[in-house]
């Protein structure tokens, strides 16, 4: 078996490998080496037809502070959307047997107390509380407490 330590071809390839490793180690320890590599990668990718481009010329800037003239404000777009408004007097749980026994004149006891504020819900979300009023022989509700968005988020999170 021949000894590889004395082979001049093997010595040259090991020297080349060692030099390449030293060069790579020096490049990696340089503080700007990574930044230069990333900048070069980004510059190469910017010219790629597959790189995503901003579509700012296609869509309006919704973060603009000045209102646009001649068009609708963003808020105006939602003003005509219908929502379901519900005033809830109270709730109860009842078995199907008792539900089927209800007849004209039956009384169902609710968990809400007389004089207690009623819940006002929009699309099932509590937004306010109020009290019942009668105006021109019609029932209405006078809002006494509006639930803030921060309070609603706090209730959702538990």
mmCIF file with all atom_site columns, C-alpha atoms in Angstrom:
data_model
loop_
_atom_site.group_PDB
_atom_site.id
_atom_site.type_symbol
_atom_site.label_atom_id
_atom_site.label_alt_id
_atom_site.label_comp_id
_atom_site.label_asym_id
_atom_site.label_entity_id
_atom_site.label_seq_id
_atom_site.pdbx_PDB_ins_code
_atom_site.Cartn_x
_atom_site.Cartn_y
_atom_site.Cartn_z
_atom_site.occupancy
_atom_site.B_iso_or_equiv
_atom_site.pdbx_formal_charge
_atom_site.auth_seq_id
_atom_site.auth_comp_id
_atom_site.auth_asym_id
_atom_site.auth_atom_id
_atom_site.pdbx_PDB_model_num
ATOM 1   C CA . UNK A 1 1   ? 0.000    0.000  0.000   1.00 0.00 ? 1   UNK A CA 1
ATOM 2   C CA . UNK A 1 2   ? 1.385    3.428  -0.926  1.00 0.00 ? 2   UNK A CA 1
ATOM 3   C CA . UNK A 1 3   ? 1.753    6.287  1.562   1.00 0.00 ? 3   UNK A CA 1
ATOM 4   C CA . UNK A 1 4   ? -0.418   9.281  0.460   1.00 0.00 ? 4   UNK A CA 1
ATOM 5   C CA . UNK A 1 5   ? 1.450    11.829 2.636   1.00 0.00 ? 5   UNK A CA 1
ATOM 6   C CA . UNK A 1 6   ? 4.398    11.829 0.267   1.00 0.00 ? 6   UNK A CA 1
ATOM 7   C CA . UNK A 1 7   ? 2.282    12.092 -2.916  1.00 0.00 ? 7   UNK A CA 1
ATOM 8   C CA . UNK A 1 8   ? 2.847    15.597 -4.418  1.00 0.00 ? 8   UNK A CA 1
ATOM 9   C CA . UNK A 1 9   ? -0.560   15.582 -6.225  1.00 0.00 ? 9   UNK A CA 1
ATOM 10  C CA . UNK A 1 10  ? -2.363   14.835 -2.960  1.00 0.00 ? 10  UNK A CA 1
ATOM 11  C CA . UNK A 1 11  ? -0.402   17.600 -1.156  1.00 0.00 ? 11  UNK A CA 1
ATOM 12  C CA . UNK A 1 12  ? -1.475   20.217 -3.738  1.00 0.00 ? 12  UNK A CA 1
ATOM 13  C CA . UNK A 1 13  ? -5.167   19.306 -3.531  1.00 0.00 ? 13  UNK A CA 1
ATOM 14  C CA . UNK A 1 14  ? -5.072   19.455 0.296   1.00 0.00 ? 14  UNK A CA 1
ATOM 15  C CA . UNK A 1 15  ? -3.387   22.869 0.132   1.00 0.00 ? 15  UNK A CA 1
ATOM 16  C CA . UNK A 1 16  ? -6.051   24.144 -2.299  1.00 0.00 ? 16  UNK A CA 1
ATOM 17  C CA . UNK A 1 17  ? -8.820   22.797 -0.061  1.00 0.00 ? 17  UNK A CA 1
ATOM 18  C CA . UNK A 1 18  ? -7.280   24.377 3.049   1.00 0.00 ? 18  UNK A CA 1
ATOM 19  C CA . UNK A 1 19  ? -6.885   27.713 1.254   1.00 0.00 ? 19  UNK A CA 1
ATOM 20  C CA . UNK A 1 20  ? -10.520  27.622 0.092   1.00 0.00 ? 20  UNK A CA 1
ATOM 21  C CA . UNK A 1 21  ? -11.705  26.838 3.626   1.00 0.00 ? 21  UNK A CA 1
ATOM 22  C CA . UNK A 1 22  ? -9.642   29.728 5.057   1.00 0.00 ? 22  UNK A CA 1
ATOM 23  C CA . UNK A 1 23  ? -11.078  32.103 2.438   1.00 0.00 ? 23  UNK A CA 1
ATOM 24  C CA . UNK A 1 24  ? -14.641  30.977 3.191   1.00 0.00 ? 24  UNK A CA 1
ATOM 25  C CA . UNK A 1 25  ? -14.099  31.324 6.954   1.00 0.00 ? 25  UNK A CA 1
ATOM 26  C CA . UNK A 1 26  ? -12.740  34.845 6.475   1.00 0.00 ? 26  UNK A CA 1
ATOM 27  C CA . UNK A 1 27  ? -15.725  35.803 4.296   1.00 0.00 ? 27  UNK A CA 1
ATOM 28  C CA . UNK A 1 28  ? -18.226  34.388 6.802   1.00 0.00 ? 28  UNK A CA 1
ATOM 29  C CA . UNK A 1 29  ? -16.696  36.176 9.779   1.00 0.00 ? 29  UNK A CA 1
ATOM 30  C CA . UNK A 1 30  ? -16.722  39.526 8.014   1.00 0.00 ? 30  UNK A CA 1
ATOM 31  C CA . UNK A 1 31  ? -19.612  41.576 9.496   1.00 0.00 ? 31  UNK A CA 1
ATOM 32  C CA . UNK A 1 32  ? -20.762  42.840 6.101   1.00 0.00 ? 32  UNK A CA 1
ATOM 33  C CA . UNK A 1 33  ? -20.400  39.519 4.259   1.00 0.00 ? 33  UNK A CA 1
ATOM 34  C CA . UNK A 1 34  ? -23.958  38.368 4.995   1.00 0.00 ? 34  UNK A CA 1
ATOM 35  C CA . UNK A 1 35  ? -25.404  41.804 4.160   1.00 0.00 ? 35  UNK A CA 1
ATOM 36  C CA . UNK A 1 36  ? -23.545  41.862 0.842   1.00 0.00 ? 36  UNK A CA 1
ATOM 37  C CA . UNK A 1 37  ? -24.716  38.331 0.020   1.00 0.00 ? 37  UNK A CA 1
ATOM 38  C CA . UNK A 1 38  ? -28.367  39.192 0.802   1.00 0.00 ? 38  UNK A CA 1
ATOM 39  C CA . UNK A 1 39  ? -28.152  42.440 -1.198  1.00 0.00 ? 39  UNK A CA 1
ATOM 40  C CA . UNK A 1 40  ? -26.727  40.545 -4.160  1.00 0.00 ? 40  UNK A CA 1
ATOM 41  C CA . UNK A 1 41  ? -29.489  37.918 -3.925  1.00 0.00 ? 41  UNK A CA 1
ATOM 42  C CA . UNK A 1 42  ? -32.182  40.633 -3.782  1.00 0.00 ? 42  UNK A CA 1
ATOM 43  C CA . UNK A 1 43  ? -30.699  42.506 -6.711  1.00 0.00 ? 43  UNK A CA 1
ATOM 44  C CA . UNK A 1 44  ? -30.654  39.312 -8.780  1.00 0.00 ? 44  UNK A CA 1
ATOM 45  C CA . UNK A 1 45  ? -34.232  38.469 -7.771  1.00 0.00 ? 45  UNK A CA 1
ATOM 46  C CA . UNK A 1 46  ? -35.538  41.975 -8.581  1.00 0.00 ? 46  UNK A CA 1
ATOM 47  C CA . UNK A 1 47  ? -34.869  41.397 -12.250 1.00 0.00 ? 47  UNK A CA 1
ATOM 48  C CA . UNK A 1 48  ? -36.597  38.008 -12.270 1.00 0.00 ? 48  UNK A CA 1
ATOM 49  C CA . UNK A 1 49  ? -39.955  37.858 -14.096 1.00 0.00 ? 49  UNK A CA 1
ATOM 50  C CA . UNK A 1 50  ? -41.237  35.710 -11.215 1.00 0.00 ? 50  UNK A CA 1
ATOM 51  C CA . UNK A 1 51  ? -40.522  38.346 -8.550  1.00 0.00 ? 51  UNK A CA 1
ATOM 52  C CA . UNK A 1 52  ? -43.685  39.957 -7.113  1.00 0.00 ? 52  UNK A CA 1
ATOM 53  C CA . UNK A 1 53  ? -44.031  43.639 -7.915  1.00 0.00 ? 53  UNK A CA 1
ATOM 54  C CA . UNK A 1 54  ? -46.088  46.175 -5.904  1.00 0.00 ? 54  UNK A CA 1
ATOM 55  C CA . UNK A 1 55  ? -49.526  46.899 -7.349  1.00 0.00 ? 55  UNK A CA 1
ATOM 56  C CA . UNK A 1 56  ? -49.715  50.444 -5.981  1.00 0.00 ? 56  UNK A CA 1
ATOM 57  C CA . UNK A 1 57  ? -50.604  51.767 -9.429  1.00 0.00 ? 57  UNK A CA 1
ATOM 58  C CA . UNK A 1 58  ? -53.683  49.483 -9.532  1.00 0.00 ? 58  UNK A CA 1
ATOM 59  C CA . UNK A 1 59  ? -55.211  50.145 -6.094  1.00 0.00 ? 59  UNK A CA 1
ATOM 60  C CA . UNK A 1 60  ? -55.903  53.339 -4.162  1.00 0.00 ? 60  UNK A CA 1
ATOM 61  C CA . UNK A 1 61  ? -53.888  54.111 -1.044  1.00 0.00 ? 61  UNK A CA 1
ATOM 62  C CA . UNK A 1 62  ? -56.293  53.457 1.853   1.00 0.00 ? 62  UNK A CA 1
ATOM 63  C CA . UNK A 1 63  ? -53.839  54.997 4.299   1.00 0.00 ? 63  UNK A CA 1
ATOM 64  C CA . UNK A 1 64  ? -54.024  58.427 2.695   1.00 0.00 ? 64  UNK A CA 1
ATOM 65  C CA . UNK A 1 65  ? -55.023  61.070 5.224   1.00 0.00 ? 65  UNK A CA 1
ATOM 66  C CA . UNK A 1 66  ? -56.569  63.535 2.771   1.00 0.00 ? 66  UNK A CA 1
ATOM 67  C CA . UNK A 1 67  ? -60.073  62.637 1.549   1.00 0.00 ? 67  UNK A CA 1
ATOM 68  C CA . UNK A 1 68  ? -60.429  62.080 -2.151  1.00 0.00 ? 68  UNK A CA 1
ATOM 69  C CA . UNK A 1 69  ? -62.528  64.611 -4.024  1.00 0.00 ? 69  UNK A CA 1
ATOM 70  C CA . UNK A 1 70  ? -65.223  63.591 -6.473  1.00 0.00 ? 70  UNK A CA 1
ATOM 71  C CA . UNK A 1 71  ? -65.568  60.054 -5.064  1.00 0.00 ? 71  UNK A CA 1
ATOM 72  C CA . UNK A 1 72  ? -67.140  58.281 -2.149  1.00 0.00 ? 72  UNK A CA 1
ATOM 73  C CA . UNK A 1 73  ? -65.311  58.126 1.149   1.00 0.00 ? 73  UNK A CA 1
ATOM 74  C CA . UNK A 1 74  ? -64.419  54.585 2.198   1.00 0.00 ? 74  UNK A CA 1
ATOM 75  C CA . UNK A 1 75  ? -66.924  54.834 5.054   1.00 0.00 ? 75  UNK A CA 1
ATOM 76  C CA . UNK A 1 76  ? -69.750  55.774 2.665   1.00 0.00 ? 76  UNK A CA 1
ATOM 77  C CA . UNK A 1 77  ? -69.377  52.413 0.922   1.00 0.00 ? 77  UNK A CA 1
ATOM 78  C CA . UNK A 1 78  ? -70.726  50.489 3.937   1.00 0.00 ? 78  UNK A CA 1
ATOM 79  C CA . UNK A 1 79  ? -73.544  52.793 5.058   1.00 0.00 ? 79  UNK A CA 1
ATOM 80  C CA . UNK A 1 80  ? -76.268  51.005 3.072   1.00 0.00 ? 80  UNK A CA 1
ATOM 81  C CA . UNK A 1 81  ? -75.387  47.450 4.140   1.00 0.00 ? 81  UNK A CA 1
ATOM 82  C CA . UNK A 1 82  ? -78.354  45.992 6.070   1.00 0.00 ? 82  UNK A CA 1
ATOM 83  C CA . UNK A 1 83  ? -77.759  44.458 9.516   1.00 0.00 ? 83  UNK A CA 1
ATOM 84  C CA . UNK A 1 84  ? -80.008  42.533 11.927  1.00 0.00 ? 84  UNK A CA 1
ATOM 85  C CA . UNK A 1 85  ? -80.784  44.548 15.093  1.00 0.00 ? 85  UNK A CA 1
ATOM 86  C CA . UNK A 1 86  ? -82.143  42.513 18.018  1.00 0.00 ? 86  UNK A CA 1
ATOM 87  C CA . UNK A 1 87  ? -83.312  43.621 21.461  1.00 0.00 ? 87  UNK A CA 1
ATOM 88  C CA . UNK A 1 88  ? -83.180  40.749 23.914  1.00 0.00 ? 88  UNK A CA 1
ATOM 89  C CA . UNK A 1 89  ? -85.409  40.750 26.988  1.00 0.00 ? 89  UNK A CA 1
ATOM 90  C CA . UNK A 1 90  ? -83.856  37.614 28.439  1.00 0.00 ? 90  UNK A CA 1
ATOM 91  C CA . UNK A 1 91  ? -83.147  33.938 27.861  1.00 0.00 ? 91  UNK A CA 1
ATOM 92  C CA . UNK A 1 92  ? -84.151  30.600 29.262  1.00 0.00 ? 92  UNK A CA 1
ATOM 93  C CA . UNK A 1 93  ? -83.519  26.915 28.662  1.00 0.00 ? 93  UNK A CA 1
ATOM 94  C CA . UNK A 1 94  ? -86.541  24.707 28.294  1.00 0.00 ? 94  UNK A CA 1
ATOM 95  C CA . UNK A 1 95  ? -86.959  21.020 27.516  1.00 0.00 ? 95  UNK A CA 1
ATOM 96  C CA . UNK A 1 96  ? -88.724  19.947 24.339  1.00 0.00 ? 96  UNK A CA 1
ATOM 97  C CA . UNK A 1 97  ? -91.467  18.340 26.473  1.00 0.00 ? 97  UNK A CA 1
ATOM 98  C CA . UNK A 1 98  ? -92.228  21.694 28.163  1.00 0.00 ? 98  UNK A CA 1
ATOM 99  C CA . UNK A 1 99  ? -91.923  23.559 24.878  1.00 0.00 ? 99  UNK A CA 1
ATOM 100 C CA . UNK A 1 100 ? -94.556  21.296 23.281  1.00 0.00 ? 100 UNK A CA 1
ATOM 101 C CA . UNK A 1 101 ? -96.914  21.922 26.225  1.00 0.00 ? 101 UNK A CA 1
ATOM 102 C CA . UNK A 1 102 ? -96.948  25.701 25.681  1.00 0.00 ? 102 UNK A CA 1
ATOM 103 C CA . UNK A 1 103 ? -100.339 27.074 24.679  1.00 0.00 ? 103 UNK A CA 1
ATOM 104 C CA . UNK A 1 104 ? -101.969 30.461 24.181  1.00 0.00 ? 104 UNK A CA 1
ATOM 105 C CA . UNK A 1 105 ? -101.564 32.408 27.444  1.00 0.00 ? 105 UNK A CA 1
ATOM 106 C CA . UNK A 1 106 ? -98.625  30.344 28.732  1.00 0.00 ? 106 UNK A CA 1
ATOM 107 C CA . UNK A 1 107 ? -95.947  32.291 30.585  1.00 0.00 ? 107 UNK A CA 1
ATOM 108 C CA . UNK A 1 108 ? -92.253  31.573 29.960  1.00 0.00 ? 108 UNK A CA 1
ATOM 109 C CA . UNK A 1 109 ? -89.940  32.784 32.704  1.00 0.00 ? 109 UNK A CA 1
ATOM 110 C CA . UNK A 1 110 ? -86.786  34.506 31.433  1.00 0.00 ? 110 UNK A CA 1
ATOM 111 C CA . UNK A 1 111 ? -83.516  35.110 33.256  1.00 0.00 ? 111 UNK A CA 1
ATOM 112 C CA . UNK A 1 112 ? -83.834  38.897 32.811  1.00 0.00 ? 112 UNK A CA 1
ATOM 113 C CA . UNK A 1 113 ? -85.205  40.846 35.757  1.00 0.00 ? 113 UNK A CA 1
ATOM 114 C CA . UNK A 1 114 ? -87.887  43.554 35.532  1.00 0.00 ? 114 UNK A CA 1
ATOM 115 C CA . UNK A 1 115 ? -86.209  46.954 35.230  1.00 0.00 ? 115 UNK A CA 1
ATOM 116 C CA . UNK A 1 116 ? -82.910  45.403 34.164  1.00 0.00 ? 116 UNK A CA 1
ATOM 117 C CA . UNK A 1 117 ? -81.287  46.822 30.996  1.00 0.00 ? 117 UNK A CA 1
ATOM 118 C CA . UNK A 1 118 ? -81.955  44.895 27.819  1.00 0.00 ? 118 UNK A CA 1
ATOM 119 C CA . UNK A 1 119 ? -79.236  43.774 25.453  1.00 0.00 ? 119 UNK A CA 1
ATOM 120 C CA . UNK A 1 120 ? -79.058  45.312 21.974  1.00 0.00 ? 120 UNK A CA 1
ATOM 121 C CA . UNK A 1 121 ? -77.338  43.048 19.463  1.00 0.00 ? 121 UNK A CA 1
ATOM 122 C CA . UNK A 1 122 ? -76.273  43.705 15.880  1.00 0.00 ? 122 UNK A CA 1
ATOM 123 C CA . UNK A 1 123 ? -75.872  40.505 13.894  1.00 0.00 ? 123 UNK A CA 1
ATOM 124 C CA . UNK A 1 124 ? -75.658  38.620 17.194  1.00 0.00 ? 124 UNK A CA 1
ATOM 125 C CA . UNK A 1 125 ? -72.956  40.826 18.740  1.00 0.00 ? 125 UNK A CA 1
ATOM 126 C CA . UNK A 1 126 ? -73.737  42.852 21.856  1.00 0.00 ? 126 UNK A CA 1
ATOM 127 C CA . UNK A 1 127 ? -73.269  46.551 21.084  1.00 0.00 ? 127 UNK A CA 1
ATOM 128 C CA . UNK A 1 128 ? -75.389  48.307 23.723  1.00 0.00 ? 128 UNK A CA 1
ATOM 129 C CA . UNK A 1 129 ? -77.835  48.038 26.590  1.00 0.00 ? 129 UNK A CA 1
ATOM 130 C CA . UNK A 1 130 ? -81.003  50.009 27.068  1.00 0.00 ? 130 UNK A CA 1
ATOM 131 C CA . UNK A 1 131 ? -84.434  50.332 28.607  1.00 0.00 ? 131 UNK A CA 1
ATOM 132 C CA . UNK A 1 132 ? -87.857  49.824 27.045  1.00 0.00 ? 132 UNK A CA 1
ATOM 133 C CA . UNK A 1 133 ? -89.892  52.947 26.270  1.00 0.00 ? 133 UNK A CA 1
ATOM 134 C CA . UNK A 1 134 ? -93.317  53.468 24.719  1.00 0.00 ? 134 UNK A CA 1
ATOM 135 C CA . UNK A 1 135 ? -93.645  56.204 22.107  1.00 0.00 ? 135 UNK A CA 1
ATOM 136 C CA . UNK A 1 136 ? -96.977  56.744 20.283  1.00 0.00 ? 136 UNK A CA 1
ATOM 137 C CA . UNK A 1 137 ? -98.206  53.310 21.395  1.00 0.00 ? 137 UNK A CA 1
ATOM 138 C CA . UNK A 1 138 ? -95.114  51.620 19.974  1.00 0.00 ? 138 UNK A CA 1
ATOM 139 C CA . UNK A 1 139 ? -92.315  49.985 21.894  1.00 0.00 ? 139 UNK A CA 1
ATOM 140 C CA . UNK A 1 140 ? -88.800  51.303 21.539  1.00 0.00 ? 140 UNK A CA 1
ATOM 141 C CA . UNK A 1 141 ? -85.533  51.169 23.413  1.00 0.00 ? 141 UNK A CA 1
ATOM 142 C CA . UNK A 1 142 ? -83.558  54.028 24.911  1.00 0.00 ? 142 UNK A CA 1
ATOM 143 C CA . UNK A 1 143 ? -79.849  53.233 24.825  1.00 0.00 ? 143 UNK A CA 1
ATOM 144 C CA . UNK A 1 144 ? -78.218  53.654 28.225  1.00 0.00 ? 144 UNK A CA 1
ATOM 145 C CA . UNK A 1 145 ? -74.801  52.058 27.667  1.00 0.00 ? 145 UNK A CA 1
ATOM 146 C CA . UNK A 1 146 ? -72.811  51.616 24.454  1.00 0.00 ? 146 UNK A CA 1
ATOM 147 C CA . UNK A 1 147 ? -70.262  48.790 24.405  1.00 0.00 ? 147 UNK A CA 1
ATOM 148 C CA . UNK A 1 148 ? -66.897  50.097 23.151  1.00 0.00 ? 148 UNK A CA 1
ATOM 149 C CA . UNK A 1 149 ? -64.925  48.105 20.553  1.00 0.00 ? 149 UNK A CA 1
ATOM 150 C CA . UNK A 1 150 ? -62.215  47.489 23.179  1.00 0.00 ? 150 UNK A CA 1
ATOM 151 C CA . UNK A 1 151 ? -64.789  45.967 25.552  1.00 0.00 ? 151 UNK A CA 1
ATOM 152 C CA . UNK A 1 152 ? -66.170  43.774 22.753  1.00 0.00 ? 152 UNK A CA 1
ATOM 153 C CA . UNK A 1 153 ? -62.677  42.475 21.959  1.00 0.00 ? 153 UNK A CA 1
ATOM 154 C CA . UNK A 1 154 ? -62.047  41.798 25.657  1.00 0.00 ? 154 UNK A CA 1
ATOM 155 C CA . UNK A 1 155 ? -65.265  39.717 25.860  1.00 0.00 ? 155 UNK A CA 1
ATOM 156 C CA . UNK A 1 156 ? -64.379  37.778 22.707  1.00 0.00 ? 156 UNK A CA 1
ATOM 157 C CA . UNK A 1 157 ? -60.925  36.870 24.044  1.00 0.00 ? 157 UNK A CA 1
ATOM 158 C CA . UNK A 1 158 ? -62.498  35.579 27.248  1.00 0.00 ? 158 UNK A CA 1
#
